XYZ file of C-alpha atoms in Angstrom:
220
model
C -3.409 -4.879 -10.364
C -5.446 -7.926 -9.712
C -3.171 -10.853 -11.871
C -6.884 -12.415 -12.296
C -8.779 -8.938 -13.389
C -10.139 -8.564 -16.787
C -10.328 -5.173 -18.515
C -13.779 -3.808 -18.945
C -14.587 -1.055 -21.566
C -14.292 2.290 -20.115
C -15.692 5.393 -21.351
C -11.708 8.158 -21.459
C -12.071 10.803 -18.966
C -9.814 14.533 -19.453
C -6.534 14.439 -17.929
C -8.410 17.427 -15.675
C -11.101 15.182 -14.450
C -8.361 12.560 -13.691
C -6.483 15.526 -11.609
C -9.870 16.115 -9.638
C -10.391 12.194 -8.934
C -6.917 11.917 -7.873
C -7.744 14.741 -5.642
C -10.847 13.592 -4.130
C -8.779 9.988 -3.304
C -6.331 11.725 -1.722
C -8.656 13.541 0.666
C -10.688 10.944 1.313
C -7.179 8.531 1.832
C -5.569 11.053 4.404
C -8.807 12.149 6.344
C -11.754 9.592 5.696
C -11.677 6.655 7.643
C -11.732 3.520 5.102
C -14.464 1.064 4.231
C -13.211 -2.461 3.359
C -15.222 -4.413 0.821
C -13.727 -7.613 1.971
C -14.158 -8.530 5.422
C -10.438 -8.824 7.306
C -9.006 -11.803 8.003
C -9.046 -11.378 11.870
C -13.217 -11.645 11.736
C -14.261 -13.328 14.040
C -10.467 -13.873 15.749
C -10.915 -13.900 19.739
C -9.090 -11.003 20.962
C -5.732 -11.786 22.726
C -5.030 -10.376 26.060
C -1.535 -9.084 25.451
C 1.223 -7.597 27.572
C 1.985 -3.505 27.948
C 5.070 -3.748 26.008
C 3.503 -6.651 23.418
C 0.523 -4.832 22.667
C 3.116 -1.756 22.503
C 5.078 -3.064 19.949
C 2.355 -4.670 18.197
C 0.296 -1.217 17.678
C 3.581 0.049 16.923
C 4.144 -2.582 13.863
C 0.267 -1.934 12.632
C 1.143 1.969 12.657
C 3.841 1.449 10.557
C 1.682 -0.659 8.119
C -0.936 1.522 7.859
C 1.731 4.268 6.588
C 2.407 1.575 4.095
C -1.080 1.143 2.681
C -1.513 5.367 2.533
C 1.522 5.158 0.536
C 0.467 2.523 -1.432
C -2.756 4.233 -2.080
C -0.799 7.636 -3.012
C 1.484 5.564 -5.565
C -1.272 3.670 -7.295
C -3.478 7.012 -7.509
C -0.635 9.046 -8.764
C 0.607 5.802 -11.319
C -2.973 5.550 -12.773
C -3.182 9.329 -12.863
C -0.009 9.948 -15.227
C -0.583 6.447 -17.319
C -0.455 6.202 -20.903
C -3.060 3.703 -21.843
C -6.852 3.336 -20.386
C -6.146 -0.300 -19.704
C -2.752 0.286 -17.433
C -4.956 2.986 -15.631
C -7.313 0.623 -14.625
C -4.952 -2.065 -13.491
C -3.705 0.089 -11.612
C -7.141 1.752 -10.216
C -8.164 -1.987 -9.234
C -4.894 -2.498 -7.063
C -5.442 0.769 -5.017
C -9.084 -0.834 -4.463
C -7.905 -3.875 -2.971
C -5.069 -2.150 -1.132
C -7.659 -0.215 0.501
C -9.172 -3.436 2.488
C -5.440 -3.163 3.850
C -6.049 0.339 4.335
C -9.128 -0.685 6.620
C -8.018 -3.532 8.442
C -4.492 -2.250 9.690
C -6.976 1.408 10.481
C -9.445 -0.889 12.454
C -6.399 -3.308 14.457
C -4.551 0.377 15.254
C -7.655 0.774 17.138
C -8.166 -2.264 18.517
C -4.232 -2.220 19.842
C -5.107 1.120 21.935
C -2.951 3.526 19.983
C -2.863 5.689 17.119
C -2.406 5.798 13.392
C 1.089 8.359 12.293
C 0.146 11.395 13.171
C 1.993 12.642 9.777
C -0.289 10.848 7.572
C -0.355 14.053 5.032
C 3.270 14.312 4.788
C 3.490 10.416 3.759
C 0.701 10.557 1.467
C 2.585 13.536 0.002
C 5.768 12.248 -0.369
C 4.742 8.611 -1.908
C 2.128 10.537 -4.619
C 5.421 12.877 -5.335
C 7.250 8.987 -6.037
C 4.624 7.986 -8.216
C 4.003 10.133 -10.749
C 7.671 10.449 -11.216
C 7.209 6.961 -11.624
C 4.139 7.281 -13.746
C 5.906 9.941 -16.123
C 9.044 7.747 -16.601
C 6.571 5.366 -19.121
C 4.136 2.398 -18.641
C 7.190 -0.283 -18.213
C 9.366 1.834 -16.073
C 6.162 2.489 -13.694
C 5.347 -1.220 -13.166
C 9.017 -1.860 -12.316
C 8.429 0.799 -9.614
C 5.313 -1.633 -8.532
C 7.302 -4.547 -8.809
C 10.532 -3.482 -6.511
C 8.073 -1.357 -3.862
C 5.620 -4.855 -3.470
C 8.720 -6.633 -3.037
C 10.225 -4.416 -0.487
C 6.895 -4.560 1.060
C 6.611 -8.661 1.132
C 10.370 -8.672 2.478
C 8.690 -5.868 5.346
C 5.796 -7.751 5.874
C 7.709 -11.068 6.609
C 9.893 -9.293 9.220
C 6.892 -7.923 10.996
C 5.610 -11.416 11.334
C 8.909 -12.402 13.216
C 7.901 -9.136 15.444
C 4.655 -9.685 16.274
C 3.744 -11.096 19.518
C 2.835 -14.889 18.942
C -0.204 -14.784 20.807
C -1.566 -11.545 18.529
C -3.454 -13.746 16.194
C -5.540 -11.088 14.083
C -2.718 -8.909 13.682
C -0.892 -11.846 12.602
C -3.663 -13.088 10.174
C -3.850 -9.670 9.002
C -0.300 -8.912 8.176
C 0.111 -12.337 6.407
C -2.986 -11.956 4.143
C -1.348 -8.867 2.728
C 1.938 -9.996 2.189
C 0.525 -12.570 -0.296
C -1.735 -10.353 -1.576
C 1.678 -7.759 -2.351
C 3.621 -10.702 -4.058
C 0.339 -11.306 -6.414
C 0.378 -7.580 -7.554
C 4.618 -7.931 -7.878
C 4.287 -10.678 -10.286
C 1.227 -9.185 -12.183
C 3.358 -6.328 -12.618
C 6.061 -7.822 -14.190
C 3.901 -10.276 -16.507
C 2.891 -7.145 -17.379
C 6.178 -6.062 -19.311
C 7.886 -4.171 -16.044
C 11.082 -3.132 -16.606
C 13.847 -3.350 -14.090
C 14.952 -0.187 -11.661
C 18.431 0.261 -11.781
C 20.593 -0.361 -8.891
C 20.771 3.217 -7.018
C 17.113 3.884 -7.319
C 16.512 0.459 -5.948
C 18.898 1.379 -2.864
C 17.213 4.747 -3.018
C 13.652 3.236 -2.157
C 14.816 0.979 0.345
C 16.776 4.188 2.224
C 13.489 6.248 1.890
C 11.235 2.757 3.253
C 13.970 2.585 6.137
C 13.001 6.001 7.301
C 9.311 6.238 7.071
C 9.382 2.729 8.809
C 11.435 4.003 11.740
C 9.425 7.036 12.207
C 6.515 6.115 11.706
C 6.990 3.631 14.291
C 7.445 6.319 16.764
C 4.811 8.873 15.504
């Protein structure tokens, strides 16, 4: 949810049709490759020549944070899905769009770094659109806190991986740094938008469930 986005009028859709567009995103999230309607901040970046084992680790990082932006996509999709209110819906609708120029750029860098995206994309998407609509079911409030502790976890993630990164990897620096921010802004539009707390074990819950995906995915 953009912190600057106004809410336009929208004409209420079924809960079915909702199901069916929720649907569609996820297909086209797991097995389309994604279009970014910004460009990314590496543009026009000269491409580093990087060692084996930098441009290694470096894919490795990018793999991990493309994971994070199908997840993110499979939480905001399954958050607007089971929302109570049109407008929350389509905060929530705008923050998967902009989290899919993440989607695109950490795609298009995997690339560029010679390696591959997780090979169990499904399974993640799965498991994160599981987490949000328990989330989304839980109430409005109680689903922005969920925002609000997962976009910090993510800026705390972020800001490691630019203490990983190879100094001389420029784009994937720019790249990772442009979304960080861009997390924080959606964690603090969440919770000037009445977020409620998590409690403690949930909290420790998410950051146990982050700590696996991020190891494996940095393998697979």
């Amino acid at each position: 949810m953009h912190p600057n986005a106004s809410t336009p009028l929208r004409r209420s859709v079924s809960f079915g049709d909702r199901c069916l567009g929720a649907l569609d995103s996820g297909l086209r999230t797991v097995f389309a490759s994604p279009h970014a309607g910004r460009p990314s901040p590496a543009t026009g970046m000269a491409r580093p020549v990087l060692k084996a084992a930098e441009a290694g680790e470096a894919g490795a990082l990018m793999r991990v944070n493309h994971v994070g932006e199908i997840c993110a996509q499979a939480l905001y999709q399954s958050q607007a899905l089971f929302s109570r209110t049109d407008e929350q819906r389509w905060h929530f609708e705008q923050a998967a769009e902009e989290e899919l120029d993440h989607l695109a750029w950490t795609a298009a860098r995997v690339t560029e770094l010679g390696t591959h995206t997780s090979h169990l994309v499904p399974l993640w998407w799965a498991g994160a659109f599981a987490c949000g609509s328990l989330a989304g079911l839980a109430g409005d409030r109680w689903s922005l806190g969920f925002v609000v502790e997962t976009e910090r976890q993510v800026e705390a993630h972020l800001a490691s991986h630019l203490d990983r990164l190879p100094e001389t990897d420029a784009p994937s620096r720019a790249i990772v740094d442009q979304m960080k921010r861009e997390e924080a802004a959606h964690a603090d539009a969440a919770l000037a938008a009445g977020a409620l707390p998590l409690p403690a074990p949930i909290r420790r819950l998410m950051r146990a469930a982050a700590k696996v995906m991020t190891t494996v995915a940095h393998r697979v």
